[in-house]
Amino acid sequence: MSDFWLYVKLGLEHVLDLGGYDHILFLVALCAAYNFSAWRKLLILVTLFTVGHTLSLLLAHYNIVSVSGAYVEFLIPITILVTAVYNIINARRSRPSDLSVMLFIVTLFFGLIHGFGFARYYGMIKADDSVAPLLEFALGVEIAQIIIVMITLLITFIVQRMLRFSSRDWLLIISSIVIGMTIPMLVDTWPF
């Protein structure tokens, strides 16, 4: 049972680590366009991200797929940037588009990229070839992501209801902040 909590805790720490805030930035950008009434859609998106993240760890750990760490570290901020830019483009439309299926597929793909970024470290801490620790780690990731989503939704509620920001203005502000925080990550991880 202690190994179970060890891997769940590692999953929690992986997402909630403020030193590696790329995961948090992606989740904030992903949630910025939603409020509490869209909790089901957000839960599906977050779970798809976890599935992609877990699948890439699985593929990398069993040496089915090998991806250059330098390129993955560069692609991670690209996923954040694409998500935030999508928000801005969508906010500027008079009628925002809802490409749910495409958004689900892209979120799953972005989860794959983020998982490959953690695969090398995960390979160093995993003791054996069983799948159980990977699933326990994924549970920790999922719980941490739900925490980030809930905090983001709560802040969105406060800003929109109590401070009277429009949904559009809030989406533009939060997405712009995310872009501003992502650009240095892009510069730092430039592989070329």
Short mmCIF file of N, CA, C and O in Angstrom, two decimals, residues 17 21 23 29 31 49 53 56 70 79 97 101 122 127 144 155 171 186:
data_model
loop_
_atom_site.label_atom_id
_atom_site.label_comp_id
_atom_site.label_asym_id
_atom_site.label_seq_id
_atom_site.Cartn_x
_atom_site.Cartn_y
_atom_site.Cartn_z
N ASP A 17 4.00 20.87 -9.03
CA ASP A 17 5.33 21.43 -8.83
C ASP A 17 5.41 22.82 -9.47
O ASP A 17 5.33 22.95 -10.69
N TYR A 21 6.17 24.58 -13.90
CA TYR A 21 4.79 25.06 -14.00
C TYR A 21 4.17 24.92 -15.38
O TYR A 21 3.05 25.37 -15.61
N HIS A 23 2.83 22.36 -16.80
CA HIS A 23 1.59 21.59 -16.70
C HIS A 23 0.45 22.48 -16.21
O HIS A 23 -0.66 22.45 -16.75
N ALA A 29 -4.73 27.45 -19.38
CA ALA A 29 -5.13 27.83 -20.74
C ALA A 29 -6.30 26.97 -21.22
O ALA A 29 -7.23 27.47 -21.85
N CYS A 31 -8.62 25.58 -19.41
CA CYS A 31 -9.85 25.87 -18.63
C CYS A 31 -10.35 27.30 -18.78
O CYS A 31 -11.48 27.59 -18.38
N PHE A 49 -6.30 14.27 -21.42
CA PHE A 49 -4.91 14.71 -21.27
C PHE A 49 -4.13 13.68 -20.44
O PHE A 49 -3.02 13.31 -20.79
N HIS A 53 -0.97 11.45 -21.56
CA HIS A 53 0.23 11.53 -20.73
C HIS A 53 0.67 10.13 -20.31
O HIS A 53 1.84 9.77 -20.42
N SER A 56 1.95 7.92 -23.35
CA SER A 56 3.33 8.20 -23.77
C SER A 56 4.34 7.68 -22.75
O SER A 56 5.41 7.20 -23.14
N ALA A 70 15.07 16.96 -26.24
CA ALA A 70 15.19 18.38 -26.61
C ALA A 70 13.97 18.84 -27.39
O ALA A 70 13.44 19.94 -27.16
N THR A 79 2.54 23.53 -27.06
CA THR A 79 1.17 23.10 -26.77
C THR A 79 0.44 24.15 -25.93
O THR A 79 -0.75 24.41 -26.13
N SER A 97 -16.48 29.28 -31.77
CA SER A 97 -16.73 27.93 -32.29
C SER A 97 -16.54 26.91 -31.18
O SER A 97 -15.78 27.10 -30.25
N VAL A 101 -15.02 17.70 -30.67
CA VAL A 101 -14.29 16.49 -31.05
C VAL A 101 -12.84 16.82 -31.37
O VAL A 101 -11.92 16.13 -30.91
N TYR A 122 10.53 9.33 -15.24
CA TYR A 122 9.70 8.24 -14.76
C TYR A 122 10.45 6.91 -14.89
O TYR A 122 10.39 6.07 -14.00
N ALA A 127 10.63 0.96 -10.48
CA ALA A 127 11.47 -0.16 -10.07
C ALA A 127 11.33 -1.41 -10.93
O ALA A 127 12.27 -2.15 -11.10
N ALA A 144 -4.41 15.84 -9.26
CA ALA A 144 -3.77 17.16 -9.26
C ALA A 144 -4.37 18.05 -10.35
O ALA A 144 -4.59 19.25 -10.12
N ILE A 155 -11.45 30.89 -9.50
CA ILE A 155 -10.93 32.23 -9.82
C ILE A 155 -11.75 32.85 -10.94
O ILE A 155 -12.09 34.04 -10.89
N LEU A 171 -11.07 35.75 -20.70
CA LEU A 171 -10.38 34.81 -21.57
C LEU A 171 -9.18 35.47 -22.25
O LEU A 171 -8.10 34.88 -22.33
N LEU A 186 9.79 28.91 -24.32
CA LEU A 186 10.14 28.61 -25.71
C LEU A 186 11.59 28.99 -25.99
O LEU A 186 12.33 28.22 -26.63
#
